XYZ file of C-alpha atoms in Angstrom:
783
model
C 9.125 52.251 -13.328
C 5.338 52.637 -13.622
C 2.305 51.552 -11.601
C -1.066 50.324 -12.925
C -4.080 48.288 -11.714
C -3.433 44.570 -12.296
C -5.851 41.896 -13.540
C -4.577 38.287 -13.143
C -5.555 36.137 -16.147
C -6.477 32.460 -15.988
C -5.592 30.189 -18.961
C -5.218 33.266 -21.208
C -2.071 35.168 -22.301
C -2.341 38.694 -23.764
C 0.303 39.591 -26.375
C 1.293 43.072 -27.652
C -0.007 44.017 -31.126
C -3.103 41.828 -30.642
C -6.755 42.389 -29.787
C -8.444 39.904 -27.480
C -11.911 39.577 -25.818
C -11.896 38.904 -22.045
C -14.472 38.216 -19.313
C -13.766 39.890 -15.934
C -15.633 38.232 -13.067
C -13.621 38.248 -9.835
C -14.390 41.185 -7.515
C -10.799 42.469 -7.257
C -10.432 42.231 -11.055
C -13.664 44.207 -11.583
C -12.439 46.878 -9.139
C -9.106 47.086 -11.013
C -10.966 47.444 -14.334
C -13.235 50.163 -12.932
C -10.175 52.027 -11.638
C -8.560 51.872 -15.093
C -11.765 52.996 -16.831
C -11.894 56.066 -14.579
C -8.588 57.282 -16.053
C -8.035 58.880 -19.434
C -5.516 56.221 -20.618
C -7.774 53.208 -19.717
C -4.672 51.040 -19.293
C -4.482 47.815 -17.245
C -1.610 45.414 -16.621
C -2.541 41.810 -17.537
C -0.398 38.986 -16.082
C -1.215 35.262 -16.359
C -1.516 33.019 -13.257
C 0.689 29.921 -13.027
C -2.164 27.920 -11.482
C -5.649 28.855 -12.760
C -7.370 27.101 -9.822
C -6.149 29.725 -7.298
C -8.924 32.253 -6.648
C -6.889 34.927 -4.826
C -3.319 34.820 -6.202
C -0.251 36.432 -4.677
C 2.909 37.640 -6.411
C 4.415 34.130 -6.332
C 1.419 32.759 -8.219
C 1.981 35.130 -11.181
C 4.427 34.937 -14.069
C 7.119 37.661 -14.206
C 6.304 38.876 -17.728
C 2.971 40.388 -18.757
C 1.388 42.908 -21.127
C -0.061 46.379 -20.662
C -3.431 46.521 -22.404
C -5.750 49.310 -23.538
C -9.472 48.729 -22.901
C -11.200 49.426 -26.221
C -14.789 48.638 -25.160
C -16.516 47.299 -22.091
C -19.975 45.933 -21.318
C -21.424 44.901 -17.945
C -23.780 41.888 -17.998
C -26.866 41.518 -15.736
C -24.854 38.966 -13.669
C -22.341 41.715 -12.796
C -19.400 40.492 -14.910
C -17.630 42.650 -17.500
C -17.075 41.688 -21.138
C -14.215 43.747 -22.540
C -12.090 43.955 -25.672
C -8.431 44.709 -24.984
C -5.549 45.665 -27.232
C -2.050 44.638 -26.128
C 0.275 47.634 -26.109
C 3.660 46.690 -24.677
C 5.490 43.793 -23.006
C 6.551 44.488 -19.403
C 8.405 42.865 -16.506
C 6.643 42.670 -13.143
C 8.555 44.180 -10.209
C 6.106 44.196 -7.286
C 2.447 43.439 -6.551
C 0.385 44.856 -3.684
C -3.258 44.477 -2.718
C -4.725 47.793 -1.585
C -7.862 46.284 -0.067
C -9.963 46.464 -3.232
C -7.750 45.408 -6.122
C -4.177 44.533 -7.075
C -1.688 47.231 -8.095
C 1.600 46.396 -9.785
C 4.898 48.143 -10.298
C 6.576 47.241 -13.587
C 9.109 48.288 -16.178
C 8.866 48.221 -19.970
C 10.477 45.037 -21.297
C 10.161 45.336 -25.068
C 12.133 43.153 -27.476
C 14.604 44.790 -29.839
C 13.077 45.456 -33.279
C 15.301 43.394 -35.588
C 14.277 43.936 -39.188
C 16.563 42.187 -41.672
C 16.315 39.530 -44.336
C 16.213 36.674 -41.806
C 13.441 38.116 -39.624
C 11.351 39.089 -42.667
C 11.815 35.598 -44.124
C 10.848 33.993 -40.807
C 7.754 36.178 -40.509
C 6.660 35.185 -44.053
C 7.174 31.485 -43.207
C 5.179 31.936 -39.966
C 2.267 33.501 -41.887
C 2.199 30.696 -44.477
C 2.443 27.938 -41.854
C -0.264 29.607 -39.761
C -2.498 29.765 -42.854
C -1.935 25.985 -43.266
C -2.777 25.410 -39.614
C -6.081 27.296 -39.921
C -7.240 24.761 -42.534
C -7.355 22.194 -39.723
C -9.225 24.588 -37.364
C -12.928 24.491 -38.083
C -14.626 27.897 -38.018
C -11.474 30.029 -37.928
C -12.543 33.572 -38.956
C -11.296 34.645 -42.384
C -11.118 38.299 -41.300
C -8.425 37.413 -38.745
C -6.247 36.067 -41.556
C -6.846 39.292 -43.447
C -5.672 41.292 -40.411
C -2.582 39.075 -40.208
C -1.556 39.521 -43.838
C -2.085 43.286 -43.537
C 0.776 43.451 -41.002
C 4.335 44.004 -42.212
C 6.698 44.166 -39.191
C 8.057 40.756 -37.982
C 7.294 41.317 -34.260
C 3.713 42.420 -34.943
C 3.141 39.324 -37.104
C 4.655 37.017 -34.435
C 2.642 38.536 -31.563
C -0.599 38.334 -33.566
C -0.035 34.659 -34.448
C 1.023 33.782 -30.880
C -2.176 35.315 -29.510
C -4.381 33.123 -31.767
C -2.492 29.838 -31.571
C -4.678 26.948 -30.261
C -2.228 26.079 -27.489
C -2.147 25.938 -23.692
C -1.427 29.082 -21.681
C 1.928 27.865 -20.325
C 3.267 27.355 -23.895
C 2.070 30.823 -24.918
C 3.644 32.318 -21.782
C 6.982 30.728 -22.671
C 6.775 32.461 -26.063
C 5.978 35.804 -24.415
C 9.015 35.502 -22.131
C 11.592 34.972 -24.949
C 13.762 38.131 -25.189
C 15.731 37.493 -28.386
C 13.623 38.431 -31.439
C 15.163 35.846 -33.807
C 14.830 33.056 -31.217
C 11.214 34.133 -30.621
C 10.392 33.847 -34.336
C 12.172 30.482 -34.690
C 10.486 28.996 -31.596
C 7.067 30.234 -32.721
C 7.533 28.664 -36.176
C 8.564 25.363 -34.552
C 5.427 25.354 -32.343
C 3.219 25.996 -35.398
C 4.807 23.092 -37.289
C 4.338 20.767 -34.287
C 0.675 21.761 -34.072
C 0.215 21.123 -37.829
C 1.655 17.609 -37.443
C -0.622 16.958 -34.461
C -3.679 18.147 -36.402
C -2.749 15.967 -39.391
C -2.409 12.904 -37.159
C -5.684 13.700 -35.427
C -7.459 14.021 -38.797
C -6.002 10.681 -39.911
C -7.175 8.940 -36.708
C -10.657 10.431 -37.043
C -10.851 9.264 -40.681
C -9.823 5.765 -39.624
C -12.435 5.809 -36.866
C -15.113 6.796 -39.412
C -14.079 3.896 -41.646
C -14.259 1.472 -38.703
C -17.688 2.839 -37.824
C -18.933 2.247 -41.372
C -17.504 -1.270 -41.252
C -19.279 -1.861 -37.934
C -22.561 -0.639 -39.398
C -22.118 -3.126 -42.243
C -21.693 -5.952 -39.711
C -24.796 -4.783 -37.867
C -26.720 -4.966 -41.169
C -25.474 -8.515 -41.839
C -26.305 -9.597 -38.259
C -29.810 -8.225 -38.716
C -30.196 -10.274 -41.887
C -29.009 -13.353 -39.969
C -31.532 -12.558 -37.238
C -34.356 -12.545 -39.782
C -33.162 -15.841 -41.293
C -33.034 -17.457 -37.838
C -36.494 -16.111 -37.138
C -37.798 -17.799 -40.283
C -36.164 -21.044 -39.121
C -38.235 -20.975 -35.941
C -36.165 -19.069 -33.373
C -37.932 -16.463 -31.297
C -37.168 -12.779 -31.817
C -35.818 -12.302 -28.270
C -33.723 -15.487 -28.177
C -30.538 -14.821 -26.165
C -28.488 -17.013 -28.504
C -28.478 -14.234 -31.112
C -25.952 -12.168 -29.143
C -23.740 -14.932 -27.731
C -21.629 -15.406 -30.866
C -20.873 -11.688 -31.039
C -19.937 -11.625 -27.344
C -17.540 -14.542 -27.847
C -15.885 -12.755 -30.784
C -15.397 -9.584 -28.716
C -14.381 -11.278 -25.445
C -10.617 -11.240 -26.100
C -10.287 -15.002 -25.565
C -7.203 -16.800 -26.892
C -7.898 -18.535 -30.214
C -8.041 -22.053 -28.736
C -10.463 -20.922 -26.014
C -12.606 -19.043 -28.559
C -12.764 -22.166 -30.747
C -13.846 -24.222 -27.729
C -16.522 -21.643 -26.793
C -17.925 -21.582 -30.341
C -18.152 -25.400 -30.303
C -20.121 -25.188 -27.041
C -22.365 -22.537 -28.623
C -23.108 -24.847 -31.576
C -24.048 -27.573 -29.067
C -26.355 -25.121 -27.324
C -28.019 -24.133 -30.606
C -28.772 -27.809 -31.326
C -30.005 -28.553 -27.779
C -33.726 -28.105 -27.028
C -34.261 -25.200 -24.577
C -36.196 -27.413 -22.148
C -33.280 -29.863 -21.862
C -31.254 -29.716 -18.591
C -28.109 -29.834 -20.732
C -29.022 -26.445 -22.249
C -28.903 -24.819 -18.820
C -25.511 -26.397 -18.066
C -23.984 -25.223 -21.369
C -25.468 -21.741 -20.997
C -24.014 -21.344 -17.481
C -20.665 -22.574 -18.768
C -20.649 -20.024 -21.594
C -21.599 -17.275 -19.124
C -18.523 -18.153 -17.036
C -16.254 -18.128 -20.084
C -17.604 -14.745 -21.175
C -17.309 -13.276 -17.661
C -13.564 -14.046 -17.375
C -11.180 -11.089 -17.929
C -9.212 -12.713 -20.762
C -7.575 -9.482 -21.918
C -8.549 -7.002 -19.210
C -5.844 -5.768 -16.887
C -5.156 -2.675 -14.793
C -2.108 -0.543 -15.488
C 0.534 -0.814 -12.768
C 1.538 2.354 -10.909
C 5.197 1.542 -10.233
C 6.152 4.632 -8.220
C 8.360 3.459 -5.348
C 8.111 6.770 -3.486
C 4.313 6.601 -3.616
C 4.389 2.934 -2.590
C 6.575 3.805 0.426
C 4.234 6.668 1.321
C 1.192 4.365 1.195
C 2.895 1.659 3.283
C 3.984 4.234 5.895
C 0.536 5.836 5.893
C -1.262 2.509 6.431
C 1.203 0.863 8.838
C 3.389 2.115 11.668
C 6.649 0.262 12.215
C 7.172 -3.032 10.303
C 10.411 -1.627 8.857
C 11.902 -4.924 7.636
C 8.685 -6.162 5.935
C 8.253 -2.777 4.210
C 11.868 -2.885 3.029
C 11.390 -6.369 1.563
C 8.134 -5.326 -0.144
C 9.779 -2.284 -1.764
C 12.653 -4.491 -2.998
C 10.067 -6.834 -4.537
C 8.273 -3.912 -6.230
C 11.618 -2.589 -7.517
C 12.179 -5.840 -9.406
C 8.625 -5.635 -10.742
C 9.284 -2.083 -11.967
C 12.591 -2.995 -13.618
C 11.386 -6.167 -15.342
C 7.778 -5.135 -15.952
C 6.306 -8.446 -14.851
C 6.168 -10.720 -11.813
C 8.855 -13.362 -11.598
C 10.314 -15.467 -8.844
C 8.714 -16.520 -5.626
C 5.361 -15.663 -4.064
C 5.282 -13.344 -1.023
C 4.254 -14.998 2.249
C 3.639 -12.848 5.351
C 4.153 -14.849 8.538
C 3.251 -13.419 11.911
C 0.855 -13.440 14.845
C -2.815 -12.386 14.490
C -3.375 -8.651 14.262
C 0.179 -7.850 13.133
C -0.946 -6.303 9.813
C -0.531 -9.142 7.284
C -3.842 -8.696 5.459
C -3.710 -4.893 5.526
C -0.155 -4.986 4.096
C -1.501 -6.925 1.099
C -4.255 -4.311 0.657
C -1.640 -1.549 0.775
C 0.410 -3.282 -1.939
C -2.709 -3.413 -4.144
C -3.382 0.283 -3.460
C 0.235 1.221 -4.209
C 0.205 -0.685 -7.517
C -3.252 0.524 -8.517
C -4.462 -3.083 -8.850
C -7.730 -4.734 -7.864
C -7.629 -6.653 -4.561
C -9.114 -10.110 -3.963
C -9.030 -12.019 -0.664
C -9.614 -15.745 -0.304
C -9.607 -17.371 3.123
C -8.080 -20.852 3.095
C -8.904 -21.614 6.742
C -10.641 -24.982 7.055
C -10.509 -25.869 3.325
C -10.241 -29.641 2.946
C -11.504 -30.222 -0.592
C -9.145 -29.895 -3.566
C -12.134 -28.819 -5.680
C -12.269 -25.553 -3.700
C -9.062 -24.627 -5.554
C -9.449 -26.354 -8.933
C -13.254 -26.402 -9.212
C -15.737 -29.211 -9.885
C -16.172 -30.932 -13.228
C -19.286 -29.993 -15.175
C -20.695 -33.513 -14.892
C -21.678 -32.755 -11.277
C -24.994 -31.066 -10.526
C -24.461 -27.477 -9.381
C -20.775 -27.534 -10.393
C -18.827 -24.255 -10.176
C -15.266 -23.132 -10.887
C -12.763 -23.116 -8.014
C -12.389 -20.104 -5.776
C -9.265 -18.944 -7.642
C -11.216 -18.496 -10.891
C -14.175 -17.039 -8.953
C -11.835 -14.443 -7.413
C -10.370 -13.503 -10.810
C -13.882 -13.054 -12.205
C -14.879 -10.926 -9.225
C -11.815 -8.705 -9.721
C -12.647 -8.176 -13.400
C -8.913 -8.044 -14.143
C -6.354 -10.714 -14.954
C -3.626 -9.055 -12.865
C -5.123 -8.401 -9.403
C -3.372 -8.689 -6.052
C -4.743 -12.042 -4.819
C -4.461 -12.705 -1.082
C -4.560 -16.348 0.038
C -5.247 -15.841 3.737
C -4.384 -18.355 6.487
C -2.529 -20.783 4.209
C -1.332 -22.667 7.296
C -4.929 -23.606 8.218
C -5.584 -25.788 5.142
C -6.780 -29.325 5.986
C -6.658 -32.606 4.101
C -8.995 -35.620 3.914
C -10.365 -38.222 1.471
C -11.511 -35.446 -0.924
C -7.930 -34.632 -1.885
C -5.018 -32.453 -0.848
C -5.621 -28.689 -1.346
C -1.903 -28.053 -0.804
C -1.099 -30.042 -3.973
C -3.482 -27.821 -5.968
C -1.960 -24.681 -4.433
C 1.488 -25.747 -5.627
C 0.296 -25.379 -9.221
C -1.361 -22.032 -8.486
C 1.691 -20.568 -6.729
C 4.388 -21.798 -9.119
C 5.161 -18.902 -11.540
C 6.522 -21.323 -14.147
C 3.373 -23.469 -14.175
C 0.414 -21.213 -13.346
C 0.398 -19.577 -16.798
C -1.213 -22.853 -17.941
C -3.613 -23.242 -14.997
C -6.639 -25.389 -15.884
C -9.735 -25.224 -13.709
C -11.772 -28.460 -13.755
C -14.941 -26.532 -14.551
C -13.594 -24.264 -17.315
C -11.569 -27.077 -18.941
C -9.410 -24.483 -20.724
C -6.145 -22.815 -19.743
C -6.233 -19.487 -17.909
C -3.012 -17.517 -17.463
C -2.389 -16.719 -13.763
C 1.193 -15.539 -14.289
C 0.196 -11.851 -14.120
C -1.575 -12.285 -10.772
C 0.403 -11.071 -7.740
C -0.275 -13.825 -5.211
C 0.358 -13.051 -1.539
C -0.148 -15.589 1.238
C -0.399 -15.178 5.002
C 0.205 -17.584 7.869
C 0.569 -17.587 11.637
C 3.318 -20.231 11.495
C 5.106 -22.312 8.878
C 5.167 -25.687 10.609
C 2.002 -27.053 8.981
C 2.868 -25.868 5.448
C 4.464 -28.615 3.312
C 8.122 -28.022 2.486
C 7.506 -28.175 -1.276
C 4.935 -25.368 -1.031
C 7.054 -23.372 1.397
C 9.924 -23.565 -1.100
C 7.786 -21.644 -3.635
C 7.254 -18.681 -1.298
C 9.359 -15.701 -0.183
C 8.909 -15.653 3.609
C 8.549 -12.217 5.215
C 8.209 -12.354 9.005
C 6.102 -9.897 10.987
C 7.202 -10.278 14.580
C 4.527 -8.111 16.157
C 4.664 -4.660 17.677
C 6.522 -3.194 20.632
C 4.724 -1.112 23.278
C 5.846 2.146 21.666
C 4.633 0.996 18.243
C 1.272 -0.061 19.663
C 0.931 3.336 21.327
C 1.552 5.138 18.017
C -0.790 2.787 16.115
C -3.545 3.451 18.665
C -3.118 7.230 18.396
C -2.612 7.489 14.633
C -4.931 4.774 13.335
C -7.175 2.868 15.753
C -8.745 5.753 17.673
C -9.359 7.794 14.508
C -10.987 4.834 12.774
C -13.231 3.972 15.739
C -14.301 7.605 16.207
C -15.243 7.738 12.526
C -17.241 4.500 12.839
C -19.289 5.782 15.788
C -19.575 9.298 14.296
C -18.074 10.994 17.380
C -16.121 14.208 16.927
C -12.517 14.000 18.223
C -12.997 16.981 20.551
C -15.439 14.940 22.680
C -12.910 12.176 23.370
C -9.495 12.325 24.966
C -7.312 9.544 26.341
C -3.879 9.924 27.913
C -0.797 8.052 26.715
C -0.418 6.488 30.152
C -3.943 5.084 29.904
C -3.214 3.558 26.477
C 0.011 2.013 27.816
C -1.911 0.598 30.782
C -4.357 -1.039 28.347
C -1.457 -2.469 26.326
C 0.336 -3.845 29.394
C -2.466 -5.060 31.643
C -5.598 -5.451 29.507
C -4.128 -7.159 26.442
C -1.619 -9.899 25.798
C -0.933 -10.100 22.100
C 1.677 -9.402 19.456
C -0.791 -7.550 17.210
C -3.364 -4.871 17.993
C -6.778 -6.553 17.602
C -7.478 -6.906 21.318
C -6.211 -3.361 21.827
C -8.697 -2.159 19.191
C -11.535 -4.000 20.965
C -10.637 -2.382 24.300
C -10.468 1.066 22.708
C -13.840 0.441 21.037
C -15.331 -0.425 24.406
C -13.932 2.778 25.940
C -15.225 4.921 23.071
C -18.692 3.338 23.342
C -18.680 4.329 27.013
C -17.718 7.887 26.032
C -20.479 7.945 23.390
C -23.001 6.876 26.042
C -21.845 9.708 28.314
C -22.146 12.180 25.441
C -25.632 11.011 24.391
C -27.005 11.006 27.950
C -25.272 14.042 29.458
C -23.780 15.980 26.495
C -20.416 16.084 28.262
C -16.845 15.433 27.210
C -14.944 12.539 28.782
C -11.222 12.238 29.397
C -9.953 8.715 29.977
C -6.931 8.354 32.252
C -5.587 5.979 34.893
C -8.173 7.205 37.417
C -11.273 6.067 35.523
C -9.823 3.271 33.353
C -10.710 0.520 35.845
C -14.262 1.874 36.059
C -14.690 1.513 32.296
C -12.821 -1.750 31.589
C -12.950 -3.393 34.994
C -9.986 -4.965 36.827
C -6.992 -5.746 34.582
C -6.902 -9.458 33.616
C -3.112 -9.601 33.201
C -0.166 -8.663 35.389
C 3.258 -7.587 34.201
C 6.433 -9.421 35.184
C 7.792 -7.502 38.166
C 11.531 -7.487 37.589
C 12.191 -5.870 40.970
C 10.460 -8.701 42.820
C 12.738 -11.339 44.323
C 12.240 -14.805 42.823
C 12.116 -17.945 44.917
C 14.713 -20.685 44.412
C 13.628 -22.993 41.586
C 11.936 -20.293 39.512
C 13.335 -19.094 36.169
C 12.016 -17.019 33.288
C 12.207 -18.464 29.771
C 11.275 -16.832 26.470
C 8.878 -18.681 24.206
C 7.540 -18.175 20.690
C 3.864 -18.790 19.950
C 1.735 -18.140 16.887
C 0.402 -15.124 18.785
C 3.891 -13.671 19.250
C 6.530 -13.924 21.970
C 5.716 -14.800 25.583
C 7.565 -14.863 28.917
C 7.328 -18.383 30.312
C 7.640 -18.879 34.059
C 9.246 -22.237 34.945
C 8.839 -23.551 38.499
C 10.755 -26.460 40.046
C 10.030 -27.912 43.472
C 12.437 -30.335 45.209
C 11.108 -32.818 47.795
C 12.560 -35.776 49.658
C 11.573 -38.979 47.914
C 12.782 -41.724 45.622
C 13.919 -39.791 42.561
C 10.572 -39.498 40.807
C 10.088 -36.790 38.136
C 6.700 -35.093 37.723
C 5.985 -32.790 34.758
C 2.817 -30.696 34.634
C 1.493 -27.774 32.579
C 0.648 -29.592 29.305
C 4.240 -30.054 28.174
C 4.900 -31.446 24.707
C 7.304 -34.258 23.903
C 10.150 -31.960 22.797
C 9.829 -29.892 25.992
C 9.904 -33.052 28.111
C 13.065 -34.168 26.311
C 14.645 -30.811 27.237
C 13.882 -31.561 30.919
C 15.551 -34.995 30.645
C 18.588 -33.467 28.900
C 18.933 -30.779 31.608
C 18.729 -33.356 34.402
C 21.280 -35.652 32.753
C 23.740 -32.791 32.271
C 23.384 -31.637 35.902
C 23.892 -35.215 37.113
C 27.105 -35.470 35.066
C 28.329 -32.128 36.506
C 26.956 -32.674 40.031
C 30.284 -32.995 41.772
C 31.837 -29.942 40.100
C 28.762 -27.839 40.784
C 28.508 -28.981 44.397
C 25.027 -30.493 43.991
C 23.587 -32.818 46.666
C 25.033 -36.301 46.326
C 22.691 -38.766 44.566
C 20.009 -36.063 44.343
C 18.387 -38.005 41.512
C 17.722 -40.860 43.961
C 16.974 -39.020 47.199
C 14.708 -36.249 45.910
C 11.527 -36.094 43.914
C 11.483 -33.283 41.362
C 8.291 -31.563 40.181
C 8.567 -29.188 37.201
C 5.551 -27.056 36.353
C 4.914 -24.321 33.782
C 1.861 -22.212 34.726
C -1.185 -21.636 32.521
C -1.700 -25.369 32.367
C -4.636 -25.140 29.971
C -2.290 -23.997 27.189
C -0.157 -26.681 25.449
C 3.578 -25.902 25.374
C 6.370 -27.384 23.299
C 9.700 -26.638 21.620
C 13.413 -26.977 22.426
C 14.269 -23.329 23.177
C 13.236 -23.568 26.856
C 16.072 -26.018 27.607
C 18.448 -23.423 29.097
C 15.721 -21.888 31.300
C 14.671 -25.366 32.531
C 18.260 -26.218 33.474
C 18.633 -23.033 35.522
C 15.284 -23.575 37.264
C 16.449 -27.070 38.336
C 19.929 -25.811 39.303
C 18.379 -22.974 41.357
C 16.192 -25.469 43.232
C 19.092 -27.850 43.893
C 21.418 -25.064 45.121
C 18.534 -23.260 46.906
C 19.764 -20.022 45.343
C 17.316 -17.632 43.677
C 17.921 -16.298 40.170
C 17.932 -12.573 39.295
C 14.329 -11.587 38.537
C 15.230 -9.418 35.532
C 17.016 -12.223 33.668
C 15.428 -14.490 31.056
C 16.922 -17.484 29.255
C 16.417 -18.963 25.805
C 18.406 -21.632 24.017
C 18.363 -25.337 23.163
C 20.779 -27.501 25.154
C 22.572 -30.739 24.344
C 23.865 -33.553 26.551
C 27.421 -32.405 25.900
C 26.612 -28.935 27.245
C 26.331 -26.930 24.026
C 23.761 -24.144 23.714
C 22.249 -24.152 20.221
C 20.641 -21.476 18.070
C 16.903 -20.903 18.353
C 14.272 -19.054 16.274
C 11.710 -16.330 16.930
C 14.357 -13.943 18.297
C 12.472 -10.735 17.482
C 9.235 -12.011 19.030
C 11.043 -13.167 22.169
C 12.916 -9.874 22.589
C 9.603 -8.057 22.129
C 8.078 -10.172 24.897
C 11.047 -9.568 27.213
C 10.840 -5.825 26.756
C 7.073 -5.885 27.220
C 7.436 -7.896 30.419
C 10.100 -5.819 32.144
C 13.081 -8.143 31.546
C 16.400 -6.282 31.409
C 18.941 -9.024 30.684
C 18.725 -11.968 28.267
C 21.074 -14.970 28.076
C 20.990 -16.652 24.691
C 23.164 -18.746 22.303
C 26.288 -17.284 20.717
C 24.931 -18.466 17.353
C 22.019 -16.018 17.740
C 24.298 -12.968 17.914
C 23.716 -12.226 14.212
C 19.922 -12.315 14.762
C 20.238 -9.756 17.548
C 22.331 -7.457 15.313
C 19.481 -7.373 12.769
C 16.990 -6.031 15.318
C 16.005 -2.368 15.358
C 17.823 -0.121 17.833
C 14.614 0.970 19.540
C 13.730 -2.682 20.185
C 17.123 -3.386 21.797
C 17.111 -0.180 23.835
C 17.173 -0.866 27.582
C 18.135 -4.543 27.162
C 21.478 -6.277 27.748
C 22.305 -9.450 25.817
C 24.733 -12.140 26.988
C 25.846 -14.730 24.436
C 27.083 -18.158 25.552
C 28.484 -21.103 23.630
C 27.830 -23.706 26.308
C 26.006 -24.298 29.592
C 29.088 -23.754 31.756
C 29.518 -20.237 30.379
C 25.887 -19.508 31.277
C 26.347 -20.933 34.807
C 29.447 -18.807 35.281
C 27.398 -15.709 34.419
C 24.760 -16.462 37.068
C 26.700 -18.384 39.743
C 30.416 -17.628 39.194
C 31.316 -18.931 42.644
C 30.358 -22.509 41.647
C 33.374 -22.814 39.340
C 35.878 -21.008 41.639
C 39.159 -23.035 41.710
C 37.334 -26.133 40.442
C 37.651 -26.057 36.654
C 41.244 -25.345 35.713
C 40.911 -26.123 32.000
C 38.064 -23.723 31.255
C 38.298 -19.968 31.433
C 35.533 -17.392 31.319
C 37.681 -14.286 31.002
C 35.544 -13.073 28.066
C 32.387 -13.126 30.221
C 31.445 -10.733 32.994
C 29.331 -12.385 35.725
C 25.867 -10.897 36.230
C 25.077 -9.111 39.469
C 21.796 -9.873 41.211
């Protein structure tokens, strides 16, 4: 075992039996060189770095095999670097590396190969020399004296080391040669690498020759075009006429043959049309649009599912089911290599991440991203374009978006597809059916272009707040992915990981000058916002950060936001949480509703008064909701005797049903079960448990039917402090699909009919009255 100063090499490998020039520039390397030069032997250990970008390597950054070199000459430049010539002496194996404060020192052992000199090794060395001579014919400027040095050598290992040192290959390939222990294998591998390099150089020379021929051909075309230019000039065209270059642009545009033929016909029309004619301007604009389209331009897809998952997780917290569906979709795209099947449609409340998910998909695929808002579009021409006969005609917004992207395979977001209108100017939905049908859109014809443009490579994604207004035929062409909104915990993480960082960056405030507690963020979520997404939360956080910025600018002080100063900054909270501990009055029940903004807790109030059996409904109730009230009343009348309800209550009492927040229209069948219990509570004058909510459609025969929006409703219940939910048995499978963290802290009770639900809340009503029905599978709820 020996010890020597060590110089790490970058992108260079020193071999034994070879002489090599080196530049020593790093301080610790210069100190190591100076130490070696101060000794009589002038020996240094040279080991190559695995990663040349590392400035100060450690032992792990160095290869295990290196070479001891003898410094033949050295020269220090005015800049302070050393230029040295080194001769490789022996191959060694690195044992340990230590930094003594000035330079690296290494412990090593000699690791020479066995000198095998027989007919095979001598034959291999002769073959290596001849092949290397052939290789040098492809290397411009290779010194002849180096070849002379090579052919002066006789021993196989010396020949191999000399050739390896001067091969035009990367350092990692040379290092792999240095590390081979077996002499015969070393010679065979080296010969193989030389042959591979010869083949590469031959192919490169062939490609360069072909490129030169193409260049000469192009110069010939330029000469002919110049002659044509002079002829056209003699015929009366001006020297700077733009028509000269249009034909060449059409030829090079990559248009399909039928489109190119059509464009050349239009160009001939333009050449025959006087420049002052209005028609000339129309044709010229049309040709500009044809030339601007990306007929053969496309971005290369990056179909790395791990990277796609990383990007989706980085950009969005939560949304596990939508991310899973997106990755499944991308898996098919990776396997097949092209888009097939249905179009993705993200459905969810505002601020739930629909648009940003589409952007993340584009980023994951490495595609261009185009967004088109469909909100308020009523004219079919917005999709298909106007015909050229109209003054100021333009292509539709689909073609405009493709042109803007500059690629025929972008990710194209059709935002707010549920907000499309329809009037005498046509039906935009009918035009969208052609755009979004993968079997038809490869032949899409815009009214302005009048030629086919292939949209089959475009990844269309649509977004909507609800599906009710989208025609069934269009909905059938889309793969629906629901985004239910975020839970409190998810909103908290989104605020901490994304929103606050983004707002601080926008206002240029350093993070150390702003701090907000988790309890303050939760207070904002619960009492200052009421949404399924995070847009209102972002606005509130922006307002808080602007307040902090004002404090910093005026007083140069840090501000911590907590529950003590939150009201001072945002004012009194506009919303109150459902207080599950509070005792409800008779006639009040909590229902769960779905809105396009997410789930909501709906308070239903019923007041019973002596009268003549009149029914009053207030709170902007829709027709379906009113029908649920009638169905609940009819069922209670039919069961009045069994339930012990007041005799002829429908004649002796007036009933007033009200759902607060009367300015907001309400509709849908899922409130039927909650309405029935509100009426039953009023009639029996018995309050309902305040931590129980109901959802389910009811029938006249007493069945409780399946309802939608389960995830949104459960989200709302959890957000509002509800602990127990009574819902249809048919919705059990929907509950099983929900995430565990969403179901945590909630109890679900599934009922097939109204009587089972009544037995859960008021078990004493059925005591010894209904002999034929049993509720042994249900445990009554305790108040």
